[in-house]
N, C-alpha and C. Protein backbone atom coordinates (compact mmCIF):
# COMPACT_ATOMS: atom_id res chain seq x y z
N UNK A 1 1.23 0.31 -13.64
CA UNK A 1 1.98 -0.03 -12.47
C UNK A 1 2.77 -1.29 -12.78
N UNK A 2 4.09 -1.09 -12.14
CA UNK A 2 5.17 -2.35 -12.83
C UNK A 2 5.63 -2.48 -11.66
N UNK A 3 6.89 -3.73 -11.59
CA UNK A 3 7.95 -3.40 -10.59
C UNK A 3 8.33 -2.31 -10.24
N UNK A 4 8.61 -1.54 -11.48
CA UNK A 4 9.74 0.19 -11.06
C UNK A 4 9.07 0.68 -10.92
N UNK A 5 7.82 1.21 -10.58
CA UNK A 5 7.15 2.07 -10.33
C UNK A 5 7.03 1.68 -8.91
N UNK A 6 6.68 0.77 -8.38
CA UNK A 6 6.85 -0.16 -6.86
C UNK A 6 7.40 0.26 -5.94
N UNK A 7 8.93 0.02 -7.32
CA UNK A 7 10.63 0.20 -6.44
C UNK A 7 10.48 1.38 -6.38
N UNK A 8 9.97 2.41 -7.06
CA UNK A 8 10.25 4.18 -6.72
C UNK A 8 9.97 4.37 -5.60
N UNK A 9 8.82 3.86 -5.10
CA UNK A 9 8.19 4.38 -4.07
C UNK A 9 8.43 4.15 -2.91
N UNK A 10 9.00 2.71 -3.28
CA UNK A 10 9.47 1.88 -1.88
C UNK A 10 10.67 2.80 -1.23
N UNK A 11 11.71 3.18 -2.70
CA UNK A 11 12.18 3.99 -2.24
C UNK A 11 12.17 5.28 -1.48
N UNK A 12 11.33 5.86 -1.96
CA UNK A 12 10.92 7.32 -1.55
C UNK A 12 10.99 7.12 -0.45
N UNK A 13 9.57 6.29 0.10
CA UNK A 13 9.66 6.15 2.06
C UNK A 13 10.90 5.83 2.62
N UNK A 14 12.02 4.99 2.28
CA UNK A 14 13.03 4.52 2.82
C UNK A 14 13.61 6.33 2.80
N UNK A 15 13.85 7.06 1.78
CA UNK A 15 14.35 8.06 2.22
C UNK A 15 13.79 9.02 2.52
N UNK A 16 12.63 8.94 3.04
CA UNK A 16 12.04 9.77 3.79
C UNK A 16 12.22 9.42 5.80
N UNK A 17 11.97 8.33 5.81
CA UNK A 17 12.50 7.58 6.90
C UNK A 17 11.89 8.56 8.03
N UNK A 18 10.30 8.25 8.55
CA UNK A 18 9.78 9.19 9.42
C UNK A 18 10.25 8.15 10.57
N UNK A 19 9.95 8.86 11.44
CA UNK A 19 9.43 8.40 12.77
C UNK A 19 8.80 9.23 13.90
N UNK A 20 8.20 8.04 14.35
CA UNK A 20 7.59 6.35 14.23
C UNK A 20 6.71 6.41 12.75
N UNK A 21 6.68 5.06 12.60
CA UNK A 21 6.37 4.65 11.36
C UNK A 21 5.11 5.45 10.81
N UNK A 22 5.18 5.60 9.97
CA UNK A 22 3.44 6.16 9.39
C UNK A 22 2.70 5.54 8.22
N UNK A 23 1.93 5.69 7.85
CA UNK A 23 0.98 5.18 6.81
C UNK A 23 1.27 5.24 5.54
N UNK A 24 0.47 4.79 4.63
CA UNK A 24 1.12 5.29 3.12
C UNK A 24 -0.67 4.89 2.47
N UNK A 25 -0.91 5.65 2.01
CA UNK A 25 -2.45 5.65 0.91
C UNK A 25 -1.61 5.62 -0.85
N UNK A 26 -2.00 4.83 -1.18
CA UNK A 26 -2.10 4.65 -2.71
C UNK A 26 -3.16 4.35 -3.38
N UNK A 27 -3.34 5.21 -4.54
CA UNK A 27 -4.43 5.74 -4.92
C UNK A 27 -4.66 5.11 -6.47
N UNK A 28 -4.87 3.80 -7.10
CA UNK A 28 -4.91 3.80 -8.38
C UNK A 28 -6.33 4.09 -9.04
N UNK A 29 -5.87 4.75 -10.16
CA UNK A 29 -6.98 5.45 -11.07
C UNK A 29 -8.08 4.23 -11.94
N UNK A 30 -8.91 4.68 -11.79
CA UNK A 30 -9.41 3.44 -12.71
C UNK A 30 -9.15 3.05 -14.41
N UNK A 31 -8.46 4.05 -14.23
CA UNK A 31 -7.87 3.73 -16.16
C UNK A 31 -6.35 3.17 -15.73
N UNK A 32 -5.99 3.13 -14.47
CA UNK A 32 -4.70 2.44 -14.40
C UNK A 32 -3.84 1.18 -15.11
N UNK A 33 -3.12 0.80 -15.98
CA UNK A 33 -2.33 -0.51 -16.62
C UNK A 33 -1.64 -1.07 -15.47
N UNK A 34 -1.53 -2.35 -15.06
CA UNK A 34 -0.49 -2.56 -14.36
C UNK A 34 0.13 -4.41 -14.98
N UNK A 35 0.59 -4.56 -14.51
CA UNK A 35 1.75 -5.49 -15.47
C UNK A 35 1.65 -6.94 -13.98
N UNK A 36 0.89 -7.81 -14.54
CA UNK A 36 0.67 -8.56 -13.63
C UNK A 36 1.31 -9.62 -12.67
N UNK A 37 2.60 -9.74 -13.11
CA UNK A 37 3.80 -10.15 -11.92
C UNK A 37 3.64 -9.16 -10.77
N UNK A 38 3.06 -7.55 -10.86
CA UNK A 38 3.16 -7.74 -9.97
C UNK A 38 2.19 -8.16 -8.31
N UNK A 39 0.86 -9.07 -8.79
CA UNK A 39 0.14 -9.45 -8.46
C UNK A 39 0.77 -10.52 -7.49
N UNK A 40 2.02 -11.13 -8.09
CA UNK A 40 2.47 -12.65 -7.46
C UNK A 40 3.92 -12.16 -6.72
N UNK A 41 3.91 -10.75 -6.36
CA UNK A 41 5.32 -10.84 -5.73
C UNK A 41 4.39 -9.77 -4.52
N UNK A 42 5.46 -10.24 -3.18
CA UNK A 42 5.28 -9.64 -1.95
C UNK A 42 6.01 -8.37 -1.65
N UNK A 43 5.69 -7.10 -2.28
CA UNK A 43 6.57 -5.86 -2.39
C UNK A 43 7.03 -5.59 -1.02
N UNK A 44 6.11 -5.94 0.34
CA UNK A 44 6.98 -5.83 1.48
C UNK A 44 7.87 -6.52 2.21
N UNK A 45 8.54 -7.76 1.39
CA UNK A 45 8.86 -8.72 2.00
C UNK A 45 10.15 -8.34 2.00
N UNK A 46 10.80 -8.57 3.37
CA UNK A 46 12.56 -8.33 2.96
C UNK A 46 12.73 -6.80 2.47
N UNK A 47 12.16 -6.21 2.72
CA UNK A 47 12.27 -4.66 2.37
C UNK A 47 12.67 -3.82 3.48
N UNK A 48 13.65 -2.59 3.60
CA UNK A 48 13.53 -1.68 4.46
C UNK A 48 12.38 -0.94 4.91
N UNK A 49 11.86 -0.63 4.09
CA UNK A 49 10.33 0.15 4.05
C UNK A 49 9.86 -0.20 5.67
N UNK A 50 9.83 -1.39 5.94
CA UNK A 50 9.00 -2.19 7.12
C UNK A 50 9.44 -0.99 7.93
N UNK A 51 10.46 -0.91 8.76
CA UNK A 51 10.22 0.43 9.76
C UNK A 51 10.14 1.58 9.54
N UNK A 52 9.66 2.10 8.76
CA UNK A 52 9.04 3.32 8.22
C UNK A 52 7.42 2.99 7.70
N UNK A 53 6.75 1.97 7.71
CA UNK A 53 5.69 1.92 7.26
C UNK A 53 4.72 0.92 8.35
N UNK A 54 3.70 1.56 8.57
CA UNK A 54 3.10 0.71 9.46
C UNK A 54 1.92 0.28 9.20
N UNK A 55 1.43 0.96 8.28
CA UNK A 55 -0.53 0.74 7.44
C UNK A 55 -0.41 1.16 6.12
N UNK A 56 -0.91 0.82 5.30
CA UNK A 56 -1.42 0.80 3.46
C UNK A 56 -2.01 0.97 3.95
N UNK A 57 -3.25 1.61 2.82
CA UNK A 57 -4.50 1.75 2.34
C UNK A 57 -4.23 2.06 0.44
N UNK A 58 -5.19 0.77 0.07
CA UNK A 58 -5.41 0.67 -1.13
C UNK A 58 -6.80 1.62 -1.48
N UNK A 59 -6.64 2.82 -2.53
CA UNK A 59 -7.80 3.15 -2.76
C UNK A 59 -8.11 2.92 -4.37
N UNK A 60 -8.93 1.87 -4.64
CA UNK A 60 -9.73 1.48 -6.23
C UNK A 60 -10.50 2.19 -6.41
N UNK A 61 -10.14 3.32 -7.02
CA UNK A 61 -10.90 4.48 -7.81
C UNK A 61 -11.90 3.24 -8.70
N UNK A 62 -11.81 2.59 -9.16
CA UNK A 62 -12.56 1.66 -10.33
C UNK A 62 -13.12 0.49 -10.25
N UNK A 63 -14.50 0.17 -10.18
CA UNK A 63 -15.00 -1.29 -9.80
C UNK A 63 -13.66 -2.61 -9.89
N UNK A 64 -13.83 -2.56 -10.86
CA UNK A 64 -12.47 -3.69 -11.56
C UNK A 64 -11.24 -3.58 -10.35
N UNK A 65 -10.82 -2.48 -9.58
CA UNK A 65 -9.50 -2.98 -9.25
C UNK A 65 -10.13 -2.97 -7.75
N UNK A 66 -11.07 -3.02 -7.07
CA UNK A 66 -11.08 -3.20 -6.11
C UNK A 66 -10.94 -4.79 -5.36
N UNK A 67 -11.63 -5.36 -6.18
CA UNK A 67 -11.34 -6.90 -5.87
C UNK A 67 -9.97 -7.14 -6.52
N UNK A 68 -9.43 -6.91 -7.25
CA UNK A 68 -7.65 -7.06 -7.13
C UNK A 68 -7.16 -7.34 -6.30
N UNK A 69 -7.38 -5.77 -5.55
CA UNK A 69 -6.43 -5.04 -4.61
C UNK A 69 -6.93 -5.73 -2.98
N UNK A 70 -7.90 -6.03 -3.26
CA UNK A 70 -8.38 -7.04 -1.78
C UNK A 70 -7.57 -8.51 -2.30
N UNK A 71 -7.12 -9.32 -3.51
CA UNK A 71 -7.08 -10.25 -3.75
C UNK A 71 -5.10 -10.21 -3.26
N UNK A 72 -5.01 -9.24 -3.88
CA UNK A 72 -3.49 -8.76 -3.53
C UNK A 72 -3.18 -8.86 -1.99
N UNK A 73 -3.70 -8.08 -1.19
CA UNK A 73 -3.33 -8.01 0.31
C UNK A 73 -3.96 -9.77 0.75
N UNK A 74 -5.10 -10.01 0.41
CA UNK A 74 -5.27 -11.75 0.87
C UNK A 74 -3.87 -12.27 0.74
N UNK A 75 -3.22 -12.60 -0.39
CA UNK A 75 -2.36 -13.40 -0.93
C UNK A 75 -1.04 -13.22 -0.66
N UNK A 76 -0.65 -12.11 0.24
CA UNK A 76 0.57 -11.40 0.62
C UNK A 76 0.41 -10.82 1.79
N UNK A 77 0.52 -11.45 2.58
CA UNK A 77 0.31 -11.15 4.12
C UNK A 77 1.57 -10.63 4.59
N UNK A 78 1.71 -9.61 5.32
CA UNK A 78 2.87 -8.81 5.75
C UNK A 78 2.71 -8.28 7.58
N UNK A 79 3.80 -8.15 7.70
CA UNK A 79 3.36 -7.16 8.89
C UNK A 79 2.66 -5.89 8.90
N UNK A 80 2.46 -5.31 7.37
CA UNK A 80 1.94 -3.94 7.85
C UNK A 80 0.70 -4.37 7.89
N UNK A 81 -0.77 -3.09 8.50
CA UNK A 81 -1.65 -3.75 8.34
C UNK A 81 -2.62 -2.65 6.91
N UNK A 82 -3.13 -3.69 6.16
CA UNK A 82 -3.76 -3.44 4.85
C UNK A 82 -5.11 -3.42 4.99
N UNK A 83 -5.64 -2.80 4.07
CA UNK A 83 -6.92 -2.63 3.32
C UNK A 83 -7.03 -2.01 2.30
N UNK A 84 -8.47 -1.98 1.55
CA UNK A 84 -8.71 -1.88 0.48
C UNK A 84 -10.20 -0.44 0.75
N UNK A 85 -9.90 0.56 -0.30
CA UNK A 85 -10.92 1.56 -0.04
C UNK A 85 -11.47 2.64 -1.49
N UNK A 86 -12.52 2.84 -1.09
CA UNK A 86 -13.19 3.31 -2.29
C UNK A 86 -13.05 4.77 -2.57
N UNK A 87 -12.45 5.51 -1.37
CA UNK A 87 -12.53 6.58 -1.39
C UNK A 87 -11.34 6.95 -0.52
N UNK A 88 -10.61 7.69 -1.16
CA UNK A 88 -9.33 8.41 -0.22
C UNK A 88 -9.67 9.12 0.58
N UNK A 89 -10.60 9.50 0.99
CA UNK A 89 -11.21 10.20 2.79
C UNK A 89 -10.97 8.89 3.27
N UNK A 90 -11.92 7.87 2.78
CA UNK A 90 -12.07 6.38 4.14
C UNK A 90 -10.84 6.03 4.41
N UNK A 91 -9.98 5.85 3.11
CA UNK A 91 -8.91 5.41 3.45
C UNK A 91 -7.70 6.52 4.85
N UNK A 92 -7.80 7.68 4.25
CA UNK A 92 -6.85 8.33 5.21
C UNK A 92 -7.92 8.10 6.67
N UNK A 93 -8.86 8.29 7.17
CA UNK A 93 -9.47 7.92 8.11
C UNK A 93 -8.81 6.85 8.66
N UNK A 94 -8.67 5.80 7.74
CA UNK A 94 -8.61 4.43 8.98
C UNK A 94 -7.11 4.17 8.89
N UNK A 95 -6.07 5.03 7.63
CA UNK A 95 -4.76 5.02 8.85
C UNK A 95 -4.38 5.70 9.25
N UNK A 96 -5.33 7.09 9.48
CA UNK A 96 -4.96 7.81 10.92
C UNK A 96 -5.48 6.96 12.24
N UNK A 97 -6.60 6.24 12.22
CA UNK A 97 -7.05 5.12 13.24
C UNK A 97 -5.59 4.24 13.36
N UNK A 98 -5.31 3.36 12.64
CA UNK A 98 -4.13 2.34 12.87
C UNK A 98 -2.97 3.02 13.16
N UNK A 99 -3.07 4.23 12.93
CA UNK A 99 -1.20 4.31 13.94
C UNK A 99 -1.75 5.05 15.01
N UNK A 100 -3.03 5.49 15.39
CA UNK A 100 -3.36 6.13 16.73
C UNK A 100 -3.72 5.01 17.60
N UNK A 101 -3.83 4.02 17.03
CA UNK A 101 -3.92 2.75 17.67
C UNK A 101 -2.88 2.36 17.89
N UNK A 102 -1.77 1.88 17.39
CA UNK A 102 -0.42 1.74 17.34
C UNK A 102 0.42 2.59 18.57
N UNK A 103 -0.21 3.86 18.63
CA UNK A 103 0.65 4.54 19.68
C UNK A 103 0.34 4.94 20.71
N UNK A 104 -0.82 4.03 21.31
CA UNK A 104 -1.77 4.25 22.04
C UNK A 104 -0.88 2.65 23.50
C-alpha cells in the first residue's frame, strides 16, 4: 500500500458518487507491504471523497497491522467516522450501524 494505491481508490468512490454517503471496508492482508509516508499523511483531508463517504472500517487480517491501523485513525482525525476490525463481518456490521444511524 502506497500513495497510488490510496489515490485509486479515493478515486473510485469519487466516481462512483452514491447517495447519501455510504461506507467503505478495507481489508489489508496480513502479508500486506505498505510504504510508510503513508502513515503521516491524512488521505481524507481536502478530498472530494468526504461527501460520498461517511464510515471506514479498517479490517487487520494480521496481529501486526491492527495496532497500525488504530494508530493511523488516532493520528488523523477526520470527519468520517473510523475503526479498526478483525474480521470483515464486524466490520460491515458496524457500518451498516453508522449510516443507519446517520439516517435515522
Amino acid at each position: 500500500m502506497n500513495e497510488r494505491t490510496l489515490a485509486e481508490t479515493a478515486e473510485a468512490r469519487k466516481r462512483l458518487r452514491p447517495k447519501p454517503p455510504r461506507g467503505v471496508v478495507m481489508t489489508f492482508p496480513d502479508d500486506i507491504t505498505f510504504e510508510m509516508e503513508v502513515m503521516d499523511t491524512d488521505h481524507q483531508k481536502d478530498m472530494a471523497t468526504n461527501d460520498v463517504t461517511e464510515a471506514i472500517a479498517l479490517v487487520a487480517e494480521g496481529g501486526f497491522l491492527e495496532p497500525v491501523a488504530k494508530l493511523y485513525l488516532a493520528y488523523s482525525p477526520s470527519h468520517l467516522k473510523g475503526a479498526v476490525f478483525r474480521s470483515e463481518e464486524e466490520a460491515l456490521l458496524w457500518v451498516d450501524e453508522q449510516l443507519n444511524t446517520s439516517l435515522s
